[in-house]
mmCIF file of C-alpha atoms in Angstrom:
data_model
loop_
_atom_site.group_PDB
_atom_site.id
_atom_site.type_symbol
_atom_site.label_atom_id
_atom_site.label_comp_id
_atom_site.label_asym_id
_atom_site.label_seq_id
_atom_site.Cartn_x
_atom_site.Cartn_y
_atom_site.Cartn_z
ATOM 1 C CA MET A 695 0.000 0.000 0.000
ATOM 2 C CA ASN A 696 1.080 3.581 -0.627
ATOM 3 C CA ILE A 697 0.400 5.669 2.463
ATOM 4 C CA LEU A 698 0.087 9.424 2.962
ATOM 5 C CA VAL A 699 1.769 10.190 6.278
ATOM 6 C CA THR A 700 0.931 13.640 7.625
ATOM 7 C CA GLY A 701 3.394 14.864 10.219
ATOM 8 C CA GLY A 702 5.734 12.148 9.037
ATOM 9 C CA ALA A 703 8.918 14.039 9.909
ATOM 10 C CA GLY A 704 7.933 14.132 13.587
ATOM 11 C CA PHE A 705 8.789 11.821 16.457
ATOM 12 C CA ILE A 706 6.144 9.136 15.980
ATOM 13 C CA GLY A 707 5.814 9.628 12.236
ATOM 14 C CA SER A 708 9.496 9.052 11.501
ATOM 15 C CA HIS A 709 9.556 5.800 13.475
ATOM 16 C CA THR A 710 6.359 4.645 11.778
ATOM 17 C CA LEU A 711 7.921 5.182 8.348
ATOM 18 C CA ILE A 712 10.589 2.616 9.202
ATOM 19 C CA GLU A 713 7.978 0.062 10.235
ATOM 20 C CA LEU A 714 5.861 0.769 7.134
ATOM 21 C CA TYR A 715 8.742 0.209 4.741
ATOM 22 C CA SER A 716 9.880 -2.849 6.700
ATOM 23 C CA ALA A 717 6.394 -4.309 6.183
ATOM 24 C CA GLY A 718 6.562 -3.710 2.415
ATOM 25 C CA HIS A 719 4.557 -0.474 2.189
ATOM 26 C CA THR A 720 5.640 2.849 0.685
ATOM 27 C CA ALA A 721 4.900 6.341 1.968
ATOM 28 C CA VAL A 722 4.717 10.012 1.039
ATOM 29 C CA VAL A 723 5.226 12.552 3.821
ATOM 30 C CA VAL A 724 3.411 15.860 4.259
ATOM 31 C CA ASP A 725 4.771 18.036 7.083
ATOM 32 C CA ASN A 726 5.049 21.787 7.675
ATOM 33 C CA LEU A 727 8.186 21.244 9.828
ATOM 34 C CA SER A 728 6.792 23.444 12.622
ATOM 35 C CA ASN A 729 7.983 20.980 15.265
ATOM 36 C CA SER A 730 10.089 18.578 13.216
ATOM 37 C CA SER A 731 13.079 18.397 10.914
ATOM 38 C CA GLN A 732 13.556 17.133 7.386
ATOM 39 C CA GLU A 733 16.825 15.654 8.654
ATOM 40 C CA SER A 734 14.736 12.935 10.316
ATOM 41 C CA LEU A 735 13.526 11.824 6.873
ATOM 42 C CA ARG A 736 17.079 11.702 5.532
ATOM 43 C CA ARG A 737 18.048 9.481 8.439
ATOM 44 C CA VAL A 738 14.995 7.263 8.011
ATOM 45 C CA ALA A 739 15.877 6.776 4.329
ATOM 46 C CA LYS A 740 19.387 5.717 5.350
ATOM 47 C CA ILE A 741 18.057 3.250 7.928
ATOM 48 C CA ILE A 742 15.703 1.574 5.450
ATOM 49 C CA GLY A 743 18.180 1.749 2.572
ATOM 50 C CA ILE A 744 16.423 3.946 0.010
ATOM 51 C CA ALA A 745 17.514 7.168 -1.668
ATOM 52 C CA GLU A 746 14.827 9.381 -0.118
ATOM 53 C CA ILE A 747 11.334 9.529 1.348
ATOM 54 C CA PRO A 748 8.995 11.543 -0.920
ATOM 55 C CA PHE A 749 8.324 14.758 1.008
ATOM 56 C CA TYR A 750 6.131 17.849 0.648
ATOM 57 C CA ASN A 751 6.478 20.877 2.911
ATOM 58 C CA VAL A 752 2.735 21.501 3.180
ATOM 59 C CA ASP A 753 0.515 22.553 6.070
ATOM 60 C CA ILE A 754 -2.642 20.425 6.387
ATOM 61 C CA ARG A 755 -4.693 23.652 6.410
ATOM 62 C CA ASP A 756 -3.393 24.389 2.902
ATOM 63 C CA ARG A 757 -6.084 22.924 0.647
ATOM 64 C CA GLU A 758 -4.306 23.865 -2.585
ATOM 65 C CA GLY A 759 -1.050 22.329 -1.375
ATOM 66 C CA LEU A 760 -2.771 19.075 -0.394
ATOM 67 C CA GLU A 761 -4.573 18.889 -3.733
ATOM 68 C CA LYS A 762 -1.221 19.142 -5.518
ATOM 69 C CA VAL A 763 0.111 16.208 -3.469
ATOM 70 C CA PHE A 764 -2.922 14.087 -4.359
ATOM 71 C CA ALA A 765 -2.543 15.065 -8.007
ATOM 72 C CA CYS A 766 0.945 13.522 -7.992
ATOM 73 C CA HIS A 767 0.225 10.331 -6.034
ATOM 74 C CA HIS A 768 -2.386 7.645 -5.527
ATOM 75 C CA PHE A 769 -2.928 6.842 -1.855
ATOM 76 C CA ASP A 770 -4.475 3.706 -0.408
ATOM 77 C CA ALA A 771 -4.740 5.214 3.069
ATOM 78 C CA CYS A 772 -3.605 8.085 5.266
ATOM 79 C CA ILE A 773 -1.905 7.899 8.649
ATOM 80 C CA HIS A 774 -2.661 11.260 10.208
ATOM 81 C CA PHE A 775 -0.106 12.430 12.787
ATOM 82 C CA ALA A 776 0.034 16.149 11.986
ATOM 83 C CA GLY A 777 -1.119 18.307 14.877
ATOM 84 C CA LEU A 778 -0.089 20.418 17.825
ATOM 85 C CA LYS A 779 0.290 18.194 20.874
ATOM 86 C CA ALA A 780 1.395 19.933 24.099
ATOM 87 C CA VAL A 781 -1.169 19.842 26.916
ATOM 88 C CA GLY A 782 0.120 22.904 28.766
ATOM 89 C CA GLU A 783 0.570 24.955 25.618
ATOM 90 C CA SER A 784 -2.967 24.147 24.517
ATOM 91 C CA VAL A 785 -4.319 25.663 27.730
ATOM 92 C CA ALA A 786 -2.416 28.885 26.971
ATOM 93 C CA LYS A 787 -3.134 28.876 23.219
ATOM 94 C CA PRO A 788 -6.533 27.258 22.662
ATOM 95 C CA TRP A 789 -7.335 29.069 19.385
ATOM 96 C CA GLU A 790 -4.090 27.910 17.791
ATOM 97 C CA TYR A 791 -4.876 24.310 18.755
ATOM 98 C CA TYR A 792 -8.436 24.371 17.458
ATOM 99 C CA ASP A 793 -7.352 26.093 14.250
ATOM 100 C CA ASN A 794 -4.454 23.779 13.494
ATOM 101 C CA ASN A 795 -5.821 20.449 14.675
ATOM 102 C CA ILE A 796 -9.493 20.765 13.769
ATOM 103 C CA SER A 797 -9.441 23.075 10.743
ATOM 104 C CA GLY A 798 -6.439 21.231 9.338
ATOM 105 C CA THR A 799 -7.992 17.794 9.750
ATOM 106 C CA LEU A 800 -11.304 18.909 8.222
ATOM 107 C CA THR A 801 -9.396 20.173 5.195
ATOM 108 C CA LEU A 802 -7.427 16.930 4.956
ATOM 109 C CA LEU A 803 -10.557 14.766 5.178
ATOM 110 C CA ASP A 804 -12.291 16.770 2.473
ATOM 111 C CA VAL A 805 -9.320 16.541 0.113
ATOM 112 C CA MET A 806 -9.064 12.810 0.803
ATOM 113 C CA ARG A 807 -12.692 12.071 -0.039
ATOM 114 C CA ARG A 808 -12.617 14.255 -3.146
ATOM 115 C CA ASN A 809 -9.678 12.177 -4.346
ATOM 116 C CA GLY A 810 -11.174 8.791 -3.527
ATOM 117 C CA CYS A 811 -9.026 8.012 -0.501
ATOM 118 C CA LYS A 812 -11.387 6.969 2.299
ATOM 119 C CA SER A 813 -9.138 5.101 4.717
ATOM 120 C CA ILE A 814 -7.526 6.872 7.656
ATOM 121 C CA ILE A 815 -5.629 5.921 10.793
ATOM 122 C CA PHE A 816 -5.953 8.800 13.237
ATOM 123 C CA SER A 817 -3.385 9.707 15.855
ATOM 124 C CA SER A 818 -5.679 10.164 18.851
ATOM 125 C CA SER A 819 -4.890 10.195 22.547
ATOM 126 C CA ALA A 820 -5.836 8.797 25.930
ATOM 127 C CA THR A 821 -6.673 12.392 26.858
ATOM 128 C CA VAL A 822 -10.112 11.799 25.291
ATOM 129 C CA TYR A 823 -11.005 9.809 28.422
ATOM 130 C CA GLY A 824 -10.624 12.959 30.550
ATOM 131 C CA ASP A 825 -10.330 12.003 34.213
ATOM 132 C CA PRO A 826 -11.045 8.351 33.421
ATOM 133 C CA ALA A 827 -14.023 6.533 34.920
ATOM 134 C CA GLU A 828 -11.962 3.338 35.235
ATOM 135 C CA ILE A 829 -8.323 2.314 35.597
ATOM 136 C CA PRO A 830 -6.934 0.550 33.649
ATOM 137 C CA ILE A 831 -8.704 2.240 30.758
ATOM 138 C CA SER A 832 -10.377 0.030 28.164
ATOM 139 C CA GLU A 833 -12.036 1.226 24.972
ATOM 140 C CA GLN A 834 -15.381 0.677 26.741
ATOM 141 C CA CYS A 835 -14.514 3.463 29.161
ATOM 142 C CA PRO A 836 -16.722 6.442 28.297
ATOM 143 C CA LYS A 837 -15.050 9.478 26.828
ATOM 144 C CA GLY A 838 -14.940 12.128 29.512
ATOM 145 C CA GLN A 839 -14.711 15.846 30.034
ATOM 146 C CA CYS A 840 -11.290 16.605 28.589
ATOM 147 C CA SER A 841 -9.102 18.634 30.907
ATOM 148 C CA ASN A 842 -7.396 20.693 28.192
ATOM 149 C CA PRO A 843 -7.962 22.020 24.635
ATOM 150 C CA TYR A 844 -5.483 19.526 23.144
ATOM 151 C CA GLY A 845 -7.644 16.685 24.440
ATOM 152 C CA TRP A 846 -10.800 18.339 23.150
ATOM 153 C CA THR A 847 -9.341 18.582 19.641
ATOM 154 C CA LYS A 848 -8.700 14.829 19.655
ATOM 155 C CA SER A 849 -12.140 14.057 21.088
ATOM 156 C CA MET A 850 -13.925 16.322 18.609
ATOM 157 C CA LEU A 851 -12.027 14.903 15.648
ATOM 158 C CA GLU A 852 -12.855 11.363 16.726
ATOM 159 C CA GLN A 853 -16.527 12.398 16.612
ATOM 160 C CA VAL A 854 -16.123 13.987 13.183
ATOM 161 C CA MET A 855 -14.591 10.815 11.733
ATOM 162 C CA THR A 856 -17.135 8.601 13.474
ATOM 163 C CA ASP A 857 -20.002 10.612 11.980
ATOM 164 C CA MET A 858 -18.406 10.569 8.527
ATOM 165 C CA GLN A 859 -17.965 6.802 8.621
ATOM 166 C CA HIS A 860 -21.555 6.273 9.775
ATOM 167 C CA ALA A 861 -22.807 8.472 6.941
ATOM 168 C CA ASP A 862 -20.570 6.868 4.298
ATOM 169 C CA THR A 863 -19.588 3.271 5.009
ATOM 170 C CA GLU A 864 -16.948 3.359 2.268
ATOM 171 C CA TRP A 865 -14.765 5.031 4.892
ATOM 172 C CA ASN A 866 -12.412 2.881 6.963
ATOM 173 C CA VAL A 867 -11.477 4.747 10.136
ATOM 174 C CA VAL A 868 -9.141 3.484 12.857
ATOM 175 C CA LEU A 869 -8.838 5.685 15.929
ATOM 176 C CA LEU A 870 -5.634 4.910 17.841
ATOM 177 C CA ARG A 871 -5.653 6.291 21.360
ATOM 178 C CA TYR A 872 -2.010 6.656 22.350
ATOM 179 C CA PHE A 873 -0.797 6.661 25.875
ATOM 180 C CA ASN A 874 2.696 8.176 26.431
ATOM 181 C CA PRO A 875 5.292 7.425 23.728
ATOM 182 C CA ILE A 876 8.950 7.658 24.706
ATOM 183 C CA GLY A 877 12.154 5.929 23.602
ATOM 184 C CA ALA A 878 13.887 6.111 20.233
ATOM 185 C CA HIS A 879 15.074 3.910 17.390
ATOM 186 C CA GLN A 880 17.706 1.443 18.585
ATOM 187 C CA SER A 881 20.252 2.884 16.152
ATOM 188 C CA GLY A 882 20.208 6.147 18.097
ATOM 189 C CA THR A 883 19.912 8.096 14.833
ATOM 190 C CA ILE A 884 16.287 9.233 15.152
ATOM 191 C CA GLY A 885 14.359 10.263 18.241
ATOM 192 C CA GLU A 886 12.331 13.000 19.893
ATOM 193 C CA ASP A 887 13.650 16.488 19.142
ATOM 194 C CA PRO A 888 11.229 19.128 20.419
ATOM 195 C CA ASN A 889 11.636 22.813 19.659
ATOM 196 C CA GLY A 890 12.510 24.935 22.689
ATOM 197 C CA ILE A 891 11.744 23.742 26.202
ATOM 198 C CA PRO A 892 10.349 20.190 26.091
ATOM 199 C CA ASN A 893 6.719 19.711 27.094
ATOM 200 C CA ASN A 894 7.070 15.961 27.612
ATOM 201 C CA LEU A 895 8.888 14.118 30.376
ATOM 202 C CA MET A 896 11.513 12.000 28.625
ATOM 203 C CA PRO A 897 13.068 14.641 26.337
ATOM 204 C CA TYR A 898 13.323 16.899 29.396
ATOM 205 C CA ILE A 899 15.083 14.124 31.323
ATOM 206 C CA THR A 900 17.504 13.460 28.475
ATOM 207 C CA GLN A 901 18.271 17.165 28.036
ATOM 208 C CA VAL A 902 19.090 17.374 31.748
ATOM 209 C CA ALA A 903 21.245 14.250 31.392
ATOM 210 C CA VAL A 904 23.195 15.728 28.469
ATOM 211 C CA GLY A 905 23.699 19.047 30.285
ATOM 212 C CA LYS A 906 21.328 21.253 28.282
ATOM 213 C CA ARG A 907 19.007 21.832 31.272
ATOM 214 C CA PRO A 908 20.084 22.245 34.911
ATOM 215 C CA GLU A 909 17.311 20.122 36.405
ATOM 216 C CA LEU A 910 13.983 18.451 35.752
ATOM 217 C CA GLY A 911 10.821 20.182 36.920
ATOM 218 C CA VAL A 912 8.329 17.680 38.348
ATOM 219 C CA PHE A 913 4.853 19.178 38.125
ATOM 220 C CA GLY A 914 3.136 18.226 41.370
ATOM 221 C CA ASN A 915 3.932 15.691 44.084
ATOM 222 C CA ASP A 916 0.571 15.762 45.847
ATOM 223 C CA TYR A 917 -1.487 13.582 43.516
ATOM 224 C CA ASP A 918 -3.278 10.520 44.883
ATOM 225 C CA THR A 919 -0.557 8.154 43.626
ATOM 226 C CA PRO A 920 2.046 6.015 45.450
ATOM 227 C CA ASP A 921 4.744 8.725 45.410
ATOM 228 C CA GLY A 922 2.525 11.754 44.735
ATOM 229 C CA THR A 923 3.679 12.264 41.148
ATOM 230 C CA GLY A 924 1.563 11.628 38.070
ATOM 231 C CA VAL A 925 1.297 8.039 36.807
ATOM 232 C CA ARG A 926 1.251 7.345 33.069
ATOM 233 C CA ASP A 927 1.420 4.414 30.667
ATOM 234 C CA TYR A 928 4.717 4.938 28.842
ATOM 235 C CA ILE A 929 5.066 3.042 25.565
ATOM 236 C CA HIS A 930 8.168 2.635 23.415
ATOM 237 C CA VAL A 931 7.772 4.630 20.212
ATOM 238 C CA VAL A 932 8.816 1.610 18.118
ATOM 239 C CA ASP A 933 5.985 -0.419 19.665
ATOM 240 C CA LEU A 934 3.624 2.448 18.891
ATOM 241 C CA ALA A 935 4.881 2.551 15.299
ATOM 242 C CA ARG A 936 4.289 -1.190 14.968
ATOM 243 C CA GLY A 937 0.731 -0.594 16.101
ATOM 244 C CA HIS A 938 0.105 1.553 13.037
ATOM 245 C CA VAL A 939 1.237 -1.207 10.698
ATOM 246 C CA ALA A 940 -1.110 -3.610 12.488
ATOM 247 C CA ALA A 941 -3.930 -1.058 12.121
ATOM 248 C CA LEU A 942 -3.152 -0.746 8.406
ATOM 249 C CA GLN A 943 -3.782 -4.456 8.000
ATOM 250 C CA LYS A 944 -7.161 -3.907 9.659
ATOM 251 C CA VAL A 945 -7.929 -1.103 7.205
ATOM 252 C CA GLY A 946 -7.012 -3.372 4.304
ATOM 253 C CA GLN A 947 -9.595 -5.867 5.519
ATOM 254 C CA GLY A 948 -12.332 -3.211 5.542
ATOM 255 C CA SER A 949 -12.291 -2.093 9.165
ATOM 256 C CA GLY A 950 -15.289 0.237 9.118
ATOM 257 C CA LEU A 951 -14.890 2.132 12.381
ATOM 258 C CA SER A 952 -12.469 0.759 14.980
ATOM 259 C CA VAL A 953 -11.001 2.171 18.186
ATOM 260 C CA TYR A 954 -7.888 0.858 19.938
ATOM 261 C CA ASN A 955 -5.798 1.816 22.931
ATOM 262 C CA LEU A 956 -2.058 1.583 22.297
ATOM 263 C CA GLY A 957 -0.297 1.226 25.613
ATOM 264 C CA THR A 958 1.516 -1.341 27.743
ATOM 265 C CA GLY A 959 -1.049 -1.713 30.517
ATOM 266 C CA HIS A 960 1.502 -0.622 33.137
ATOM 267 C CA GLY A 961 1.614 2.695 34.960
ATOM 268 C CA TYR A 962 4.834 4.437 35.989
ATOM 269 C CA SER A 963 5.094 7.614 38.026
ATOM 270 C CA VAL A 964 7.329 10.509 37.026
ATOM 271 C CA LEU A 965 9.792 9.532 39.746
ATOM 272 C CA ASP A 966 9.652 5.867 38.650
ATOM 273 C CA VAL A 967 10.850 6.978 35.210
ATOM 274 C CA VAL A 968 13.578 9.198 36.681
ATOM 275 C CA LYS A 969 14.885 6.346 38.860
ATOM 276 C CA ALA A 970 14.769 3.863 35.984
ATOM 277 C CA PHE A 971 16.677 6.273 33.742
ATOM 278 C CA GLU A 972 19.361 6.777 36.393
ATOM 279 C CA ARG A 973 19.663 3.035 37.026
ATOM 280 C CA ILE A 974 19.837 1.971 33.370
ATOM 281 C CA ASN A 975 22.141 4.736 32.138
ATOM 282 C CA GLY A 976 24.229 5.567 35.204
ATOM 283 C CA VAL A 977 23.365 9.267 34.887
ATOM 284 C CA ARG A 978 22.041 11.367 37.775
ATOM 285 C CA ILE A 979 18.940 13.481 37.072
ATOM 286 C CA PRO A 980 18.538 16.387 39.522
ATOM 287 C CA TYR A 981 14.915 17.509 39.890
ATOM 288 C CA SER A 982 12.752 19.911 41.839
ATOM 289 C CA ILE A 983 9.039 19.891 42.583
ATOM 290 C CA LYS A 984 6.952 22.510 40.792
ATOM 291 C CA PRO A 985 3.242 23.401 41.055
ATOM 292 C CA ARG A 986 0.806 21.156 39.244
ATOM 293 C CA ARG A 987 0.479 21.829 35.525
ATOM 294 C CA ALA A 988 -2.884 22.970 34.157
ATOM 295 C CA GLY A 989 -4.801 20.157 32.481
ATOM 296 C CA ASP A 990 -2.959 17.219 34.067
ATOM 297 C CA ILE A 991 -4.653 14.316 35.865
ATOM 298 C CA ALA A 992 -3.293 11.922 38.504
ATOM 299 C CA THR A 993 -3.338 8.489 36.863
ATOM 300 C CA CYS A 994 -3.766 7.234 33.320
ATOM 301 C CA TYR A 995 -2.839 3.794 32.026
ATOM 302 C CA SER A 996 -4.382 1.409 29.545
ATOM 303 C CA ASN A 997 -6.003 -1.930 29.163
ATOM 304 C CA PRO A 998 -4.547 -2.892 25.749
ATOM 305 C CA GLU A 999 -6.298 -6.269 25.422
ATOM 306 C CA LYS A 1000 -8.482 -5.256 22.464
ATOM 307 C CA ALA A 1001 -5.462 -4.340 20.320
ATOM 308 C CA ASN A 1002 -3.756 -7.551 21.455
ATOM 309 C CA ARG A 1003 -6.787 -9.590 20.439
ATOM 310 C CA GLU A 1004 -8.001 -7.903 17.238
ATOM 311 C CA LEU A 1005 -4.766 -6.517 15.772
ATOM 312 C CA GLY A 1006 -2.366 -9.191 17.002
ATOM 313 C CA TRP A 1007 -0.315 -6.333 18.468
ATOM 314 C CA LYS A 1008 1.398 -6.193 21.832
ATOM 315 C CA ALA A 1009 4.025 -3.881 23.272
ATOM 316 C CA LEU A 1010 7.378 -5.680 23.319
ATOM 317 C CA TYR A 1011 9.555 -3.191 25.197
ATOM 318 C CA GLY A 1012 9.585 -2.173 28.854
ATOM 319 C CA ILE A 1013 10.682 0.909 30.762
ATOM 320 C CA ASP A 1014 14.339 -0.171 30.749
ATOM 321 C CA GLU A 1015 14.492 -0.247 26.940
ATOM 322 C CA MET A 1016 12.618 3.050 26.739
ATOM 323 C CA CYS A 1017 15.155 4.754 29.002
ATOM 324 C CA ARG A 1018 18.144 3.108 27.303
ATOM 325 C CA ASP A 1019 17.097 4.040 23.775
ATOM 326 C CA SER A 1020 16.107 7.595 24.753
ATOM 327 C CA TRP A 1021 19.559 8.179 26.215
ATOM 328 C CA ARG A 1022 21.330 6.584 23.254
ATOM 329 C CA TRP A 1023 19.545 9.037 20.937
ATOM 330 C CA GLN A 1024 20.213 12.116 23.077
ATOM 331 C CA SER A 1025 23.807 11.256 23.973
ATOM 332 C CA GLN A 1026 24.675 10.681 20.301
ATOM 333 C CA ASN A 1027 22.719 13.783 19.239
ATOM 334 C CA PRO A 1028 23.035 16.349 22.044
ATOM 335 C CA ASP A 1029 21.488 19.032 19.853
ATOM 336 C CA GLY A 1030 18.959 16.716 18.235
ATOM 337 C CA TYR A 1031 18.834 16.853 14.463
ATOM 338 C CA ALA A 1032 21.057 19.949 14.484
ATOM 339 C CA THR A 1033 23.935 17.761 15.705
ATOM 340 C CA LYS A 1034 26.698 17.545 13.126
#
């Protein structure tokens, strides 16, 4: 299958490209490079042994630009990663999140259907569960009141795609609700490279470890968790990427509408991750406790049994591999993709 990958130069997208090509698929990347680097695509091409990944510097809100891409390529499906993704930033900049994530996706969906491409795998999030009604979280858990605009964009877009599929059953829609991707490719040549101050835990830890930041800020130690810090289901990005290939097989079988959690089923606190990183890599991570961050909840981890059962997918890597591979990436690339 030939796959349109929006946001394909980003953290999850770049790792998914490797798994797609390894499974015999091909891909075309659309990315506006607002929080990514084209260098990641050059490195992906080297890993998989091809000259280059077809790439278009196009924003998903740019209808004319997307139409030009579709005029040049036939697509069997789209894997849609492109979107703003920082919880805290979304609280401070709600309009930007609704404009980019919702307006952009509506434009993409319209261009897709006008060009006869009606299969999409959507990069959703466990944030759609809000403060979850059950732990661990299964797909039967009701969607909740999202605690931040980022989560609302994912929840609203899930509803848009659900309604479209119900109205037109030619659509195949797979909604993948991610938990917390960390780690990096085992080669250490691609990984997470956020612009500015990281919004996610692991790149902040690795930047402290490499000396770019003086210490880690831990947002809140008074949650109702074993050590007071937030508990999350961290999943290795390569496992997450493999989940998209498994979902693509489902699409090829005529999936209709399907929803899957992609997580490990295990919860780790912020301090659990810090201690594991120090133990695995022999690097001390100084930290200080900060006030709680707007939009965060205490505990969030998955029940991944549905994906195990229906997609034949299961996370293979644990917290040790996640910490090891994250540090390999950062230590070999202290300045991310700007490293020479």
